[in-house]
Short mmCIF file of C-alpha atoms in Angstrom, two decimals:
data_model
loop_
_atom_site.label_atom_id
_atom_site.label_comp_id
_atom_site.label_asym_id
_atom_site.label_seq_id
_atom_site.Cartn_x
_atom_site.Cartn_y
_atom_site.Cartn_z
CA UNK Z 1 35.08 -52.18 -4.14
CA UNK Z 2 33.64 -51.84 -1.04
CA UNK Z 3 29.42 -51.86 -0.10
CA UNK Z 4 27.52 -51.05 2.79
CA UNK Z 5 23.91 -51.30 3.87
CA UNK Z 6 22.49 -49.36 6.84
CA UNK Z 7 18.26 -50.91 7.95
CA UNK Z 8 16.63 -49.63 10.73
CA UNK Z 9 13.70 -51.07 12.17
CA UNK Z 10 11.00 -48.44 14.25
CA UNK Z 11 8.75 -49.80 16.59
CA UNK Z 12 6.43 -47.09 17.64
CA UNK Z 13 4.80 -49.02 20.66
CA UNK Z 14 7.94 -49.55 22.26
CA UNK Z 15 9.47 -46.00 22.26
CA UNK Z 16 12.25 -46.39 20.40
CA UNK Z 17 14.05 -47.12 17.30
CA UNK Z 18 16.62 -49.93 16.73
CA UNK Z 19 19.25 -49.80 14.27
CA UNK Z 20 21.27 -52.39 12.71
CA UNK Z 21 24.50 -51.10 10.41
CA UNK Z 22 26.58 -54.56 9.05
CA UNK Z 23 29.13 -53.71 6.50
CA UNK Z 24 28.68 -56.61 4.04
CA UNK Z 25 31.44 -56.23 1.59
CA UNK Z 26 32.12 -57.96 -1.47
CA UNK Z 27 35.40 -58.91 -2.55
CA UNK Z 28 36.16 -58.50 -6.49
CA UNK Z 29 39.29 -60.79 -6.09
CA UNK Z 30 37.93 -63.38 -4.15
CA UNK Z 31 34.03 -63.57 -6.52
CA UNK Z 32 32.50 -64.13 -3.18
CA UNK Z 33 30.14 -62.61 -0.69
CA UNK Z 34 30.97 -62.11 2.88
CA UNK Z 35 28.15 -64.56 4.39
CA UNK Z 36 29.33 -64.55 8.31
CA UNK Z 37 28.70 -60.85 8.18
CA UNK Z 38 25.32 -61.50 6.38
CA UNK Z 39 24.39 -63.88 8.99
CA UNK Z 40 25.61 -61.53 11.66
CA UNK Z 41 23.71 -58.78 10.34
CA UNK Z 42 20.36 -61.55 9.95
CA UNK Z 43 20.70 -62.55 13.78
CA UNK Z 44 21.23 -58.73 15.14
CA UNK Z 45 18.06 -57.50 13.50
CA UNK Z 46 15.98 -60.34 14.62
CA UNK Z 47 17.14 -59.71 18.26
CA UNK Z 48 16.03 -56.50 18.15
CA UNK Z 49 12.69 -57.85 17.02
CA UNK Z 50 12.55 -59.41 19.68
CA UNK Z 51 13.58 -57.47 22.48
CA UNK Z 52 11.46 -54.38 21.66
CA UNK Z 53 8.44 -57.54 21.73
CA UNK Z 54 9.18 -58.57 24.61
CA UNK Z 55 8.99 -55.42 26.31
CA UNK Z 56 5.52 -54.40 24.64
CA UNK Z 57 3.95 -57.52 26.19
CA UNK Z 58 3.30 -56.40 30.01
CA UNK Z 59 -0.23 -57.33 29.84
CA UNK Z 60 -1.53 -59.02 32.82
CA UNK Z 61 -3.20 -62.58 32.86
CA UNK Z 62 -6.92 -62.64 32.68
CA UNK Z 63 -6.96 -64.26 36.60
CA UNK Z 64 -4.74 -61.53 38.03
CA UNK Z 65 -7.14 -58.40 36.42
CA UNK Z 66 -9.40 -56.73 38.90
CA UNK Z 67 -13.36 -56.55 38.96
CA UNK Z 68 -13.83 -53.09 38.84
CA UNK Z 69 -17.87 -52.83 40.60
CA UNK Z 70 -19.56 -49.44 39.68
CA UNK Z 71 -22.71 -48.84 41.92
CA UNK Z 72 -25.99 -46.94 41.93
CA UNK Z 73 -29.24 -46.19 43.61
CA UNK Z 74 -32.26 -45.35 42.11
CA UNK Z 75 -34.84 -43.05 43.43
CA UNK Z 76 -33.82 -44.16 46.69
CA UNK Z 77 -34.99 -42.00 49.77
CA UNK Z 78 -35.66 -42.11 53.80
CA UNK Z 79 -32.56 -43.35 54.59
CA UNK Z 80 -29.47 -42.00 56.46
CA UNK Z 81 -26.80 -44.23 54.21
CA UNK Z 82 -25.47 -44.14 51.26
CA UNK Z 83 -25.29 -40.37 50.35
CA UNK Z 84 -28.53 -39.45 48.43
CA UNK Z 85 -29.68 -36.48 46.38
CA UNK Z 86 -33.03 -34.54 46.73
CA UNK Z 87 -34.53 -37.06 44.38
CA UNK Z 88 -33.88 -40.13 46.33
CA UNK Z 89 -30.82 -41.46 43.73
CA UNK Z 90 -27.27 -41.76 45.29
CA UNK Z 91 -24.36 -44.11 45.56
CA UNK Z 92 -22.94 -46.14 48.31
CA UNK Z 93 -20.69 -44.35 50.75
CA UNK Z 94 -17.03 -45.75 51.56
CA UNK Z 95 -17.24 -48.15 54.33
CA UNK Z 96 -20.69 -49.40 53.31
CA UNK Z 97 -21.67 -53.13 52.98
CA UNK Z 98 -24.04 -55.39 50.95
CA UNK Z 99 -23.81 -58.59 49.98
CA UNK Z 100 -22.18 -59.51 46.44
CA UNK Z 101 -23.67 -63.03 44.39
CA UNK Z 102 -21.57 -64.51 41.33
CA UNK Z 103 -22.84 -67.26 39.06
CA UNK Z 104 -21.90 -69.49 36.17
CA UNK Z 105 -25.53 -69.32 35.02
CA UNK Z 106 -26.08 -73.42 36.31
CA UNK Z 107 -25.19 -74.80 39.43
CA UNK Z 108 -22.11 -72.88 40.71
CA UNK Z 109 -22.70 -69.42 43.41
CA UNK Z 110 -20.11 -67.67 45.05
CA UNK Z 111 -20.70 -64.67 47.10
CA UNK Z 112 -19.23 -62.00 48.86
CA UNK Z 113 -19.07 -59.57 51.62
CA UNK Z 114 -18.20 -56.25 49.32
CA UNK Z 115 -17.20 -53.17 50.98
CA UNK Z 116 -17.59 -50.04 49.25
CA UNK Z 117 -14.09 -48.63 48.64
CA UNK Z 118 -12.07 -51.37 50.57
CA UNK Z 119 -12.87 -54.76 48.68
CA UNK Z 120 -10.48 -55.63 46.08
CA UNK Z 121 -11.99 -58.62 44.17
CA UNK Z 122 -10.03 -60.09 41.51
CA UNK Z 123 -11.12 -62.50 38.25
CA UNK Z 124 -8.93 -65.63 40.06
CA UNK Z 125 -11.78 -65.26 43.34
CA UNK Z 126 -14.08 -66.11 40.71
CA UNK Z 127 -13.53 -69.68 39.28
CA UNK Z 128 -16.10 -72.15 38.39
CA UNK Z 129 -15.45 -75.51 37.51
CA UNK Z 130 -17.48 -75.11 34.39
CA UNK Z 131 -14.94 -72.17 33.17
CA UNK Z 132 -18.15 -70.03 31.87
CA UNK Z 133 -17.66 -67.38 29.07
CA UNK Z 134 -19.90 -65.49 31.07
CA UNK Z 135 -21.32 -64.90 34.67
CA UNK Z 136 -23.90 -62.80 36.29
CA UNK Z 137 -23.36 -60.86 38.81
CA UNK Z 138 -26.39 -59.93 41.86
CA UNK Z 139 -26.42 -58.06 44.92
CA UNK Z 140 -28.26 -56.86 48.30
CA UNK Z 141 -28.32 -53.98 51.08
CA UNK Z 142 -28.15 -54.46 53.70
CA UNK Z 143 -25.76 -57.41 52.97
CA UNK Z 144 -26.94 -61.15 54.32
CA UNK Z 145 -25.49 -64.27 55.07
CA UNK Z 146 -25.70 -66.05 52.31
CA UNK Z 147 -26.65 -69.67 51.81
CA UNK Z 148 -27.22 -70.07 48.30
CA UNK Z 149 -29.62 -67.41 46.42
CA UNK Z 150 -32.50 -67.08 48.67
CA UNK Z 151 -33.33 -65.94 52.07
CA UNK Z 152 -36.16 -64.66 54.03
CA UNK Z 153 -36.69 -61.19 54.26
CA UNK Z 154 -39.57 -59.90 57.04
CA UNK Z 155 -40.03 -56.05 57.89
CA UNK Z 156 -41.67 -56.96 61.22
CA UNK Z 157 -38.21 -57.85 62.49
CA UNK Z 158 -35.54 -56.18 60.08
CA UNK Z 159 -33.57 -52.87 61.03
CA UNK Z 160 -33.28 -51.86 57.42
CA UNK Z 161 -37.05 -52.37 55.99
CA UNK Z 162 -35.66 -50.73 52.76
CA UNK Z 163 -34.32 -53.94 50.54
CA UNK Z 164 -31.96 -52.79 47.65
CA UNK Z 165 -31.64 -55.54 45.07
CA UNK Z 166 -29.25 -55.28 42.09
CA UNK Z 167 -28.42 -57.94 38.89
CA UNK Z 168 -26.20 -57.44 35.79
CA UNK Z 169 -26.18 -60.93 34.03
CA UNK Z 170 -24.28 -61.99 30.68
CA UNK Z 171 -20.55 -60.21 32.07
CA UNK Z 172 -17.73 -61.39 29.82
CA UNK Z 173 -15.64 -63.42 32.19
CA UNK Z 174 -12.06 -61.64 32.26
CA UNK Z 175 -13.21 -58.08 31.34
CA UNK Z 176 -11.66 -55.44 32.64
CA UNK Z 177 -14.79 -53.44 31.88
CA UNK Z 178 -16.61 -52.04 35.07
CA UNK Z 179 -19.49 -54.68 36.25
CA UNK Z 180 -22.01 -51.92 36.77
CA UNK Z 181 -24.86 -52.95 39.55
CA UNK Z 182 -27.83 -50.26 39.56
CA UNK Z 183 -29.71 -51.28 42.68
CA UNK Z 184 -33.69 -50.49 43.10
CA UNK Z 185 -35.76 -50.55 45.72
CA UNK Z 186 -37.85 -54.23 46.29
CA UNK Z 187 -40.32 -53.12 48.78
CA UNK Z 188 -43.85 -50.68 47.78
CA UNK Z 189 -43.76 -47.39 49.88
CA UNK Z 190 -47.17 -46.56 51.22
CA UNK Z 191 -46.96 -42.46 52.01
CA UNK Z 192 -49.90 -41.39 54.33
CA UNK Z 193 -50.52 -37.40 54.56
CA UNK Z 194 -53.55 -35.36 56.22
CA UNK Z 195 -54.01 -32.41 54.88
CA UNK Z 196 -54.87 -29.06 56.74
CA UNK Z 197 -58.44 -29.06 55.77
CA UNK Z 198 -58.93 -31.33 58.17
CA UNK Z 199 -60.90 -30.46 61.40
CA UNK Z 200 -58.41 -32.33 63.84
CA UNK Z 201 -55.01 -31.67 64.99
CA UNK Z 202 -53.10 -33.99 62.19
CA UNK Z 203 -49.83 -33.84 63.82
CA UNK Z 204 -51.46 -35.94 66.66
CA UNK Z 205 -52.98 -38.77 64.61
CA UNK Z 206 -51.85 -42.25 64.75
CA UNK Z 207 -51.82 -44.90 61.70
CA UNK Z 208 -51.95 -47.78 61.85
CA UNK Z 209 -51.36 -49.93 58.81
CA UNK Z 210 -51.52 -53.80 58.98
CA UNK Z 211 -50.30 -55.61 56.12
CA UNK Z 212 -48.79 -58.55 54.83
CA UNK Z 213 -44.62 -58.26 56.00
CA UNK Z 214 -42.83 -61.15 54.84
CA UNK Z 215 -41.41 -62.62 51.42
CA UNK Z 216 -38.71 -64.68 50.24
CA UNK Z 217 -36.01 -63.31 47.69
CA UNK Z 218 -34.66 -64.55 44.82
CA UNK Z 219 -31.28 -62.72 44.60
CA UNK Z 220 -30.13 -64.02 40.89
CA UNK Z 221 -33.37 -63.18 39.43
CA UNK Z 222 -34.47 -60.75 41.65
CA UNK Z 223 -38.02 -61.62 42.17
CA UNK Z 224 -39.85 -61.92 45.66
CA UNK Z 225 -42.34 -64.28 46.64
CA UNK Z 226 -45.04 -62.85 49.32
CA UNK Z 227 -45.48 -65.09 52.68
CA UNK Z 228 -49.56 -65.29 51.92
CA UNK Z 229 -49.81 -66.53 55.95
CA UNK Z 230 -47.88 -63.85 57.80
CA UNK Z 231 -49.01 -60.27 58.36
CA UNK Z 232 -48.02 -57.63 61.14
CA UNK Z 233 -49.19 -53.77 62.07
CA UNK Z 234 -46.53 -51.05 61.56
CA UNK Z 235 -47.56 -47.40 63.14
CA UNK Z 236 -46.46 -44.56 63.25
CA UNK Z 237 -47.96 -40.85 64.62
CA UNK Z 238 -48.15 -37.58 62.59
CA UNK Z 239 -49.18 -35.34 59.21
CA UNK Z 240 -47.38 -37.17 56.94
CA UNK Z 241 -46.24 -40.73 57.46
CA UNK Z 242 -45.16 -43.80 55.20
CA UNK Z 243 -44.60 -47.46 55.74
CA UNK Z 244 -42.38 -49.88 53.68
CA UNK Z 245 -44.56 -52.71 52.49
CA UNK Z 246 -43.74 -56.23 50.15
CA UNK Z 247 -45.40 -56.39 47.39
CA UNK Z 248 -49.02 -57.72 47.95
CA UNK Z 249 -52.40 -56.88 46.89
CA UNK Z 250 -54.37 -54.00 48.25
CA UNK Z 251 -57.21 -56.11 49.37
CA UNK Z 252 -54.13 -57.47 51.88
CA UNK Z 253 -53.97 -53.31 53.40
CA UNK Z 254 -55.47 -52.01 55.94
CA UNK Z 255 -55.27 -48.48 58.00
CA UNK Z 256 -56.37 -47.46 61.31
CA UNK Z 257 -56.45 -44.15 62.11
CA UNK Z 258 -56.83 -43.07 65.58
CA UNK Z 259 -57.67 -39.36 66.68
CA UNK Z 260 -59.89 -37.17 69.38
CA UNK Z 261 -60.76 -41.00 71.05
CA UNK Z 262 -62.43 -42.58 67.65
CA UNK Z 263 -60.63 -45.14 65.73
CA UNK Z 264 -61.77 -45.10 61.78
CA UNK Z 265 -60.61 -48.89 59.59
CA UNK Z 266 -60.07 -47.73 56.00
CA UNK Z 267 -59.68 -51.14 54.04
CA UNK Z 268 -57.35 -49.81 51.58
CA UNK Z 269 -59.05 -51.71 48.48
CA UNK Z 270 -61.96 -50.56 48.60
CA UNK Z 271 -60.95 -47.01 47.45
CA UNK Z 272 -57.97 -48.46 45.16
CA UNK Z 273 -60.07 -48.32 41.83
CA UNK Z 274 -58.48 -50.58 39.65
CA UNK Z 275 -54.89 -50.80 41.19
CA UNK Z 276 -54.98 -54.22 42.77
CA UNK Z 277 -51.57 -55.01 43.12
CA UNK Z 278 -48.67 -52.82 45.21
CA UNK Z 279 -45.87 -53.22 43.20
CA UNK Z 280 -42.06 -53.06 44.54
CA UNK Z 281 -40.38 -49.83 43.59
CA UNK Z 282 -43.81 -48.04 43.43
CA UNK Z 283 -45.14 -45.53 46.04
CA UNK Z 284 -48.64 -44.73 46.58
CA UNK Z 285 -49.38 -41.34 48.32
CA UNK Z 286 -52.76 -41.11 49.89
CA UNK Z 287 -54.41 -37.48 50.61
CA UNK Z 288 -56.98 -37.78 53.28
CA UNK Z 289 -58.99 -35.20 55.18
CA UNK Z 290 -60.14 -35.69 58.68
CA UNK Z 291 -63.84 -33.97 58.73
CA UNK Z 292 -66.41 -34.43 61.43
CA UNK Z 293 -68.43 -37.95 60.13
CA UNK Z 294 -66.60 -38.62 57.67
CA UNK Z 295 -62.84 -38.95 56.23
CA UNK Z 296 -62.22 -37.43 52.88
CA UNK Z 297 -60.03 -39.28 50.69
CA UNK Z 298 -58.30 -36.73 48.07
CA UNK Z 299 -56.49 -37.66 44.84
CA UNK Z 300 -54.39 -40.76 45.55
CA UNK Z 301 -51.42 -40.97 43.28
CA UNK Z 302 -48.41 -43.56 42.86
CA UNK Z 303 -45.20 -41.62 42.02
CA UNK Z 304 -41.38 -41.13 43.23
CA UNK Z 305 -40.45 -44.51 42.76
CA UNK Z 306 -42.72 -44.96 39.94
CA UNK Z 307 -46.54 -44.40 38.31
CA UNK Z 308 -49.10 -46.71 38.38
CA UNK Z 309 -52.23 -44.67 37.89
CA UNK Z 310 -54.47 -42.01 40.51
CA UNK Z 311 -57.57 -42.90 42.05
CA UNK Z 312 -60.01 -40.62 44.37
CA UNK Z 313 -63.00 -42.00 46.79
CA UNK Z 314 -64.80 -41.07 50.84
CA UNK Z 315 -65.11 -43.10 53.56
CA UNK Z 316 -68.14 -42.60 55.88
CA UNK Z 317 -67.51 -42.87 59.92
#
């Protein structure tokens, strides 16, 4: 009397099915099982196990996955780079640069020259000897050089007066989730318009705004600290004109506004109402109208980059 015994085994991740089909006979005459089959049979089906196992593991080691860094701008405007929409938000171009700051969350910093599109950063470029279960993750544009997590940033003497700062902190180290960086503006924008009630030719006036122009930034926590002794005078000529200032107080603003041969000082916190403070990623837009005697100061407003109240007032030549 003969018996046989077909098992299969399906492993659905790998694709495929294995089969195993021993013939383990038993032998009336003998009273006795046919064990080197048996075993044969045992040691066929665990190979298979095994094999199909084998090729299901492909995963690759947490130091040879990729960073993937996702990037944003928000409410970003006036400038030629990245690519922007009519709102002021956009994302970094291909080919663009800024400067990329890892930390363990104590002592250890490494940072980076990313380029947009080009920059391949893996988890094995960022080690610490403290192996962290997470890091943080901070960046700049225009990109610095680097020498730890501060520098000095001063618009009297900078190309690119518009300072994008960026932080995601508590990233899983190892994740092969995107390390999204959403990067805001860190200066105030001051907008300046005449508008055409005014009894002079607007296009031709010159303003003159003389403020406070340097800080120092914090990259990790993204803070800036306002140089209290340094101030400069930024002007520019026409209806509708805005300078980038650091965050200060308005008490520290002043405009000059030059037209027809007079020259008119409008301390700017003395028709600020209760905003004392300019506040990065704010704008304040200023209405005035240039009448003879006297300069009319319309509805002020801070918006675009955020709201921080309206205030209204006249200034007397």
């Amino acid at each position: 009397m003969h018996a046989s015994f077909r098992m299969e085994y399906g492993f659905s991740g790998a694709g495929r099915r294995a089969s195993v089909e021993p013939a383990v006979m038993y032998n009336q005459k003998k009273g006795k099982n046919m064990k080197v089959s048996y075993f044969a049979f045992m040691a066929a089906a665990m190979w298979a196990c095994c094999g199909c196992s084998s090729e299901k593991s492909g995963d690759k080691p947490v130091a040879d996955a990729k960073i993937g860094i996702r990037t944003s701008i928000l409410d970003r405007s006036e400038m030629r780079t990245p690519s922007l929409d009519s709102n002021g938000s956009g994302s970094f171009a291909d080919g663009d640069h800024f400067s990329l700051l890892v930390s363990d969350g104590a002592d250890g910093l490494l940072d980076f020259d990313y380029e947009t599109g080009v920059t391949q950063l893996y988890w094995k470029d960022v080690t610490f000897a403290s192996s962290p279960e997470k890091v943080h993750f901070a960046a700049c544009f225009p990109k610095r050089d680097l020498s730890g997590a501060q520098f000095a940033f001063d618009l009297e003497t900078e190309a690119d007066k518009d300072l994008l700062l960026a932080r995601t902190a508590d990233v899983p180290a190892g994740t092969t989730a995107p390390v999204d960086l959403t990067f805001r503006h860190a200066m105030h924008r001051l907008v300046v318009t005449f508008t055409d009630d005014s009894d002079v030719d607007t296009e031709s006036v010159q303003t003159v705004c003389t403020a406070r122009s340097a800080c120092t930034v914090d990259l990790l926590d993204g803070t800036l600290k306002t140089d209290e002794g340094r101030k400069a005078s930024f002007s520019a000529r026409g209806k509708s004109v805005f300078f980038l200032l650091v965050p200060q107080k308005t008490s520290d603003v002043e405009f000059e506004l030059r037209f027809d041969d007079r020259t008119c000082r409008v301390p700017l916190s003395d028709h600020a109402g209760s905003h004392d403070e300019l506040l990065g990623g704010m704008q304040l837009h200023v209405e005035l109208t240039l009448k003879e005697g006297r300069v009319e100061i319309g509805k002020t407003t801070i918006e675009g980059w955020g709201d921080q109240g309206t205030v209204e007032g006249e200034i007397i030549l």
